[in-house]
Coordinates of C-alpha atoms and ligand atoms in Angstrom, one line a residue:
X1 CA 1.6 -1.8 26.5
X2 CA 0.1 -5.1 27.6
X3 CA 0.0 -6.7 24.2
X4 CA 2.0 -7.0 21.1
X5 CA 0.1 -7.0 17.9
X6 CA 2.4 -7.0 14.8
X7 CA 1.0 -6.2 11.4
X8 CA 3.3 -7.8 8.9
X9 CA 0.7 -8.5 6.2
X10 CA -3.0 -8.4 5.7
X11 CA -3.4 -11.9 7.0
X12 CA -2.6 -10.6 10.5
X13 CA -6.1 -9.1 10.5
X14 CA -9.4 -11.0 10.6
X15 CA -12.1 -9.8 8.2
X16 CA -14.1 -8.3 11.1
X17 CA -10.9 -6.4 12.2
X18 CA -10.4 -5.1 8.7
X19 CA -14.1 -3.9 8.7
X20 CA -13.6 -2.2 12.1
X21 CA -10.4 -0.4 10.9
X22 CA -12.3 0.9 7.8
X23 CA -15.1 2.1 10.0
X24 CA -12.7 3.9 12.4
X25 CA -11.0 5.3 9.3
X26 CA -14.3 7.1 8.5
X27 CA -14.2 8.8 11.9
X28 CA -10.5 9.8 11.5
X29 CA -11.2 11.0 7.9
X30 CA -13.7 13.4 9.5
X31 CA -11.1 14.6 12.0
X32 CA -8.7 15.4 9.1
X33 CA -11.4 17.8 7.7
X34 CA -11.5 19.8 10.9
X35 CA -9.6 23.1 11.6
X36 CA -7.9 21.3 14.5
X37 CA -6.9 18.0 12.9
X38 CA -6.0 16.3 16.1
X39 CA -7.4 13.9 18.8
X40 CA -5.7 12.7 21.9
X41 CA -6.2 9.0 21.4
X42 CA -2.4 8.1 21.6
X43 CA -1.2 11.0 23.7
X44 CA 2.2 10.3 25.4
X45 CA 2.9 7.3 23.1
X46 CA 6.0 7.2 21.0
X47 CA 6.1 5.9 17.5
X48 CA 9.4 5.3 15.7
X49 CA 9.4 5.4 11.9
X50 CA 12.3 3.3 10.6
X51 CA 12.8 3.5 6.9
X52 CA 15.7 1.6 5.3
X53 CA 14.3 2.3 1.8
X54 CA 13.1 5.5 0.2
X55 CA 9.5 6.6 0.8
X56 CA 7.4 9.7 0.5
X57 CA 3.7 8.6 1.0
X58 CA 4.1 5.9 3.6
X59 CA 6.6 7.6 5.7
X60 CA 4.9 11.0 5.8
X61 CA 1.4 9.6 6.3
X62 CA 2.5 7.4 9.2
X63 CA 4.2 10.4 10.8
X64 CA 1.0 12.5 10.2
X65 CA -1.3 9.7 11.4
X66 CA 0.7 9.3 14.7
X67 CA 0.8 13.0 15.3
X68 CA -2.9 13.5 14.5
X69 CA -3.5 11.0 17.3
X70 CA -1.3 12.9 19.7
X71 CA 1.7 10.6 19.7
X72 CA 5.3 11.7 19.6
X73 CA 7.1 10.5 16.4
X74 CA 10.8 9.9 15.8
X75 CA 11.9 9.5 12.2
X76 CA 14.9 7.3 11.7
X77 CA 16.6 7.2 8.3
X78 CA 19.4 4.7 7.5
X79 CA 21.5 7.4 5.9
X80 CA 23.1 9.5 8.6
X81 CA 22.7 6.8 11.3
X82 CA 25.2 4.5 13.1
X83 CA 24.3 1.8 10.5
X84 CA 27.0 3.5 8.5
X85 CA 29.4 2.6 11.3
X86 CA 28.4 -1.0 11.1
X87 CA 25.6 -1.3 13.6
X88 CA 23.1 -4.0 12.7
X89 CA 19.4 -3.4 12.1
X90 CA 18.6 -5.5 15.1
X91 CA 20.9 -3.5 17.4
X92 CA 19.4 -0.3 16.0
X93 CA 15.9 -1.4 16.9
X94 CA 17.0 -2.5 20.3
X95 CA 18.7 0.9 20.9
X96 CA 15.5 2.7 19.9
X97 CA 13.4 0.4 22.1
X98 CA 15.8 1.2 25.0
X99 CA 14.8 4.8 24.6
X100 CA 11.2 3.7 25.4
X101 CA 9.6 3.8 22.0
X102 CA 6.2 2.1 22.1
X103 CA 5.7 1.0 18.4
X104 CA 8.0 0.7 15.3
X105 CA 6.9 1.3 11.7
X106 CA 9.5 -0.4 9.5
X107 CA 10.3 -0.4 5.8
X108 CA 13.1 -2.6 4.6
X109 CA 14.4 -3.7 1.2
X110 CA 14.7 -7.3 2.1
X111 CA 11.5 -9.5 1.9
X112 CA 10.8 -11.1 5.3
X113 CA 13.2 -8.9 7.3
X114 CA 10.5 -6.8 9.0
X115 CA 8.9 -10.0 10.3
X116 CA 12.3 -11.1 11.6
X117 CA 12.8 -7.8 13.5
X118 CA 9.2 -8.1 14.8
X119 CA 9.9 -11.6 16.2
X120 CA 13.0 -10.2 18.0
X121 CA 11.5 -7.2 19.7
X122 CA 8.8 -6.9 22.3
X123 CA 7.2 -3.7 20.9
X124 CA 4.5 -3.9 18.2
X125 CA 5.8 -3.6 14.6
X126 CA 3.9 -2.4 11.5
X127 CA 5.3 -3.4 8.1
X128 CA 5.6 -0.3 5.9
X129 CA 6.7 -2.4 3.0
X130 CA 9.4 -5.2 2.8
X131 CA 11.1 -6.0 -0.5
X132 CA 8.7 -7.8 -2.8
X133 CA 6.8 -9.4 0.1
X134 CA 4.0 -7.2 1.6
X135 CA 2.7 -3.7 2.0
X136 CA -0.4 -4.2 4.3
X137 CA -1.2 -0.5 4.9
X138 CA -1.2 0.2 1.2
X139 CA -3.7 -2.7 0.8
X140 CA -5.9 -1.3 3.6
X141 CA -6.0 2.2 2.2
X142 CA -6.7 0.8 -1.3
X143 CA -9.6 -1.2 0.0
X144 CA -10.9 1.9 1.9
X145 CA -10.6 4.1 -1.3
X146 CA -12.5 1.5 -3.3
X147 CA -15.3 1.2 -0.7
X148 CA -15.6 5.0 -0.6
X149 CA -15.9 5.1 -4.4
X150 CA -18.5 2.4 -4.8
X151 CA -20.1 2.2 -1.4
X152 CA -19.6 -1.6 -1.6
X153 CA -16.7 -4.0 -2.1
X154 CA -18.1 -7.5 -2.7
X155 CA -18.3 -8.6 -6.3
X156 CA -16.3 -5.7 -7.8
X157 CA -14.0 -6.6 -10.6
X158 CA -10.4 -5.4 -10.0
X159 CA -7.7 -5.5 -12.7
X160 CA -4.2 -5.2 -11.3
X161 CA -1.9 -4.3 -14.2
X162 CA 1.9 -4.3 -14.6
X163 CA 4.9 -5.5 -12.7
X164 CA 3.2 -8.1 -10.5
X165 CA 6.4 -10.1 -10.0
X166 CA 8.3 -7.4 -8.1
X167 CA 5.3 -5.7 -6.4
X168 CA 4.6 -6.0 -2.7
X169 CA 1.5 -3.8 -3.2
X170 CA 0.1 -6.4 -5.7
X171 CA 0.7 -9.3 -3.2
X172 CA -1.0 -7.6 -0.3
X173 CA -3.8 -6.2 -2.5
X174 CA -4.5 -9.6 -4.1
X175 CA -4.8 -11.3 -0.7
X176 CA -7.0 -8.6 0.8
X177 CA -9.2 -8.1 -2.2
X178 CA -9.8 -11.9 -2.5
X179 CA -10.7 -12.2 1.1
X180 CA -13.2 -9.3 0.9
X181 CA -15.0 -11.1 -2.0
X182 CA -13.7 -9.1 -5.0
X183 CA -13.0 -10.6 -8.4
X184 CA -9.3 -10.1 -9.1
X185 CA -7.5 -10.3 -12.5
X186 CA -3.8 -9.7 -12.8
X187 CA -2.5 -8.5 -16.1
X188 CA 1.2 -8.8 -17.0
X189 CA 3.4 -10.4 -19.6
X190 CA 4.8 -13.8 -18.5
X191 CA 8.1 -12.3 -17.4
X192 CA 6.4 -10.0 -15.0
X193 CA 4.1 -12.6 -13.6
X194 CA 5.1 -14.3 -10.2
X195 CA 6.4 -17.8 -10.5
X196 CA 3.9 -19.5 -8.1
X197 CA 0.7 -18.2 -9.9
X198 CA -1.6 -21.0 -8.6
X199 CA -1.1 -19.6 -5.0
X200 CA -2.8 -16.3 -5.9
X201 CA -6.3 -17.6 -6.9
X202 CA -6.8 -14.9 -9.5
X203 CA -7.7 -14.7 -13.2
X204 CA -4.8 -13.8 -15.5
X205 CA -4.5 -11.8 -18.7
X206 CA -1.5 -10.5 -20.7
X207 CA -2.8 -7.3 -22.2
X208 CA -4.7 -4.4 -20.6
X209 CA -7.1 -4.4 -23.6
X210 CA -8.3 -7.9 -22.4
X211 CA -9.9 -6.3 -19.2
X212 CA -10.3 -2.6 -19.7
X213 CA -14.0 -2.6 -20.6
X214 CA -15.1 -4.9 -17.8
X215 CA -13.1 -3.7 -14.8
X216 CA -14.6 -1.6 -12.0
X217 CA -11.1 -0.8 -10.7
X218 CA -8.1 -0.5 -13.0
X219 CA -5.1 -0.6 -10.6
X220 CA -1.9 0.4 -12.3
X221 CA 1.3 -0.8 -10.6
X222 CA 4.6 1.0 -10.7
X223 CA 7.4 -0.5 -12.7
X224 CA 9.8 -1.5 -10.0
X225 CA 13.0 -0.6 -11.9
X226 CA 15.1 -0.8 -8.7
X227 CA 14.2 -4.5 -8.4
X228 CA 14.7 -5.4 -12.0
X229 CA 18.4 -6.2 -12.1
X230 CA 17.7 -8.8 -14.9
X231 CA 15.8 -6.3 -17.1
X232 CA 12.5 -8.3 -17.2
X233 CA 11.0 -6.4 -20.1
X234 CA 12.5 -5.8 -23.5
X235 CA 11.8 -2.1 -23.8
X236 CA 9.5 0.7 -22.3
X237 CA 8.0 1.1 -25.8
X238 CA 7.0 -2.6 -25.8
X239 CA 5.6 -2.3 -22.2
X240 CA 3.5 0.7 -23.2
X241 CA 2.1 -1.1 -26.2
X242 CA 0.4 -3.8 -24.1
X243 CA 0.2 -2.4 -20.6
X244 CA 0.1 1.4 -20.4
X245 CA -3.1 3.2 -19.7
X246 CA -3.6 5.8 -22.5
X247 CA -6.5 7.9 -23.5
X248 CA -7.9 5.4 -26.0
X249 CA -8.0 2.7 -23.4
X250 CA -9.2 4.9 -20.6
X251 CA -12.2 6.0 -22.8
X252 CA -13.2 2.3 -23.0
X253 CA -13.6 2.0 -19.2
X254 CA -17.1 1.7 -17.7
X255 CA -18.6 5.0 -16.7
X256 CA -18.3 4.5 -13.0
X257 CA -14.9 2.6 -13.1
X258 CA -11.9 4.1 -11.3
X259 CA -8.1 4.3 -11.9
X260 CA -5.8 3.7 -9.0
X261 CA -2.0 3.6 -8.5
X262 CA 0.0 3.2 -5.3
X263 CA 2.5 6.0 -6.3
X264 CA 5.0 7.1 -7.2
X265 CA 3.8 7.1 -10.8
X266 CA 6.3 6.7 -13.7
X267 CA 4.4 9.1 -16.0
X268 CA 4.2 7.9 -19.6
X269 CA 5.0 4.4 -18.6
X270 CA 2.1 3.0 -16.4
X271 CA -0.2 6.0 -17.1
X272 CA 0.2 8.4 -20.0
X273 CA 0.7 12.0 -18.8
X274 CA -2.3 13.4 -20.8
X275 CA -4.8 11.5 -18.7
X276 CA -4.1 13.7 -15.7
X277 CA -5.3 16.8 -17.6
X278 CA -8.1 15.2 -19.6
X279 CA -11.4 16.4 -18.1
X280 CA -13.5 13.3 -18.9
X281 CA -10.8 11.0 -17.2
X282 CA -9.6 13.2 -14.3
X283 CA -12.6 12.2 -12.1
X284 CA -11.7 8.6 -12.4
X285 CA -8.2 9.0 -11.1
X286 CA -8.2 8.3 -7.4
X287 CA -4.4 8.6 -6.7
X288 CA -4.7 11.7 -4.5
X289 CA -7.7 10.2 -2.6
X290 CA -5.6 7.1 -1.9
X291 CA -2.9 9.4 -0.4
X292 CA -5.5 11.3 1.8
X293 CA -7.2 8.1 2.8
X294 CA -3.8 6.7 3.7
X295 CA -3.5 9.1 6.7
X296 CA -7.0 8.2 8.0
X297 CA -6.4 4.4 7.5
X298 CA -3.0 4.5 9.2
X299 CA -4.6 6.5 12.1
X300 CA -7.2 3.7 12.4
X301 CA -4.5 1.0 12.3
X302 CA -2.3 2.7 14.9
X303 CA -5.3 3.0 17.1
X304 CA -6.2 -0.6 16.6
X305 CA -2.7 -1.9 17.4
X306 CA -2.3 0.3 20.5
X307 CA -5.6 -1.0 21.7
X308 CA -4.4 -4.6 21.3
X309 CA -6.7 -5.2 18.4
X310 CA -9.8 -5.0 20.6
X311 CA -11.6 -2.0 19.2
Ligands
CP401 N1 2.9 3.7 -2.2 C1 4.1 3.8 -1.5 O1 4.5 2.9 -0.7 O2 4.7 5.0 -1.7 P1 6.1 5.4 -1.0 O3 7.2 4.5 -1.5 O4 6.3 6.9 -1.5 O5 5.9 5.3 0.5

């Protein structure tokens, strides 16, 4: 490849480029509906999926996206690799590069480490989520899902609810939604708010009831228990009292408003189980659409990166 375009966070994309990726995602979404769900855009390219942290959605959808574009995909998992014999992450990436991989998709538990690896390799790197820092492809697929639901983006009111402090999804979503002209409010108790709040340029609230009637998008975040060594919240019961989306709250939402969640959902914490079977609410829940759109958006992003960001 004659260029190296890394996507570490949403700021690596200009607004025009985001718009182009969403437009191309429309075409790829159509490919996914065909009997033969494949185009040869990346034929003979090799994508390596390197996941140092668990994943279902991101890992599988990157694999599917690359395969739908005709690329070969190698899945690397930390468990079962020579990392267990002491090989470093950098040496692992160099080893894979030596086998002529063309692009690496990397998830890592340490914030900033994907960027470090990207700076030290000459193949393009896409961040599939690093620690609390960023999850740019989640933000792109979220934006695409919102656009598909409303046929517009600018001016929409988005409420992002829950564990903002530990969430890379929240950080990338906030940045991208702000840049695209949406009106963002984050809702969390003070112990789950990030420390440098002023950086985020958002409205804040502490209870879901403060925003539920006005929001167009109610974006429920996963409680990041694996990053909460300090036990940021007194109890799940207390959390649900102020932050969980239950039927009473969901019924107060605007008629056209939607519910999103990056997955995996902790049922009966962020969203009460009964909502998934409640007919009047089911249509609002876009979680499966987010997953489907994730494949098309990642196809569009891979296509963009392999074409040096030109198309
Ligand atoms: N939303 C998301 O990143 O999910 P996974 O951890 O399953 O990839």
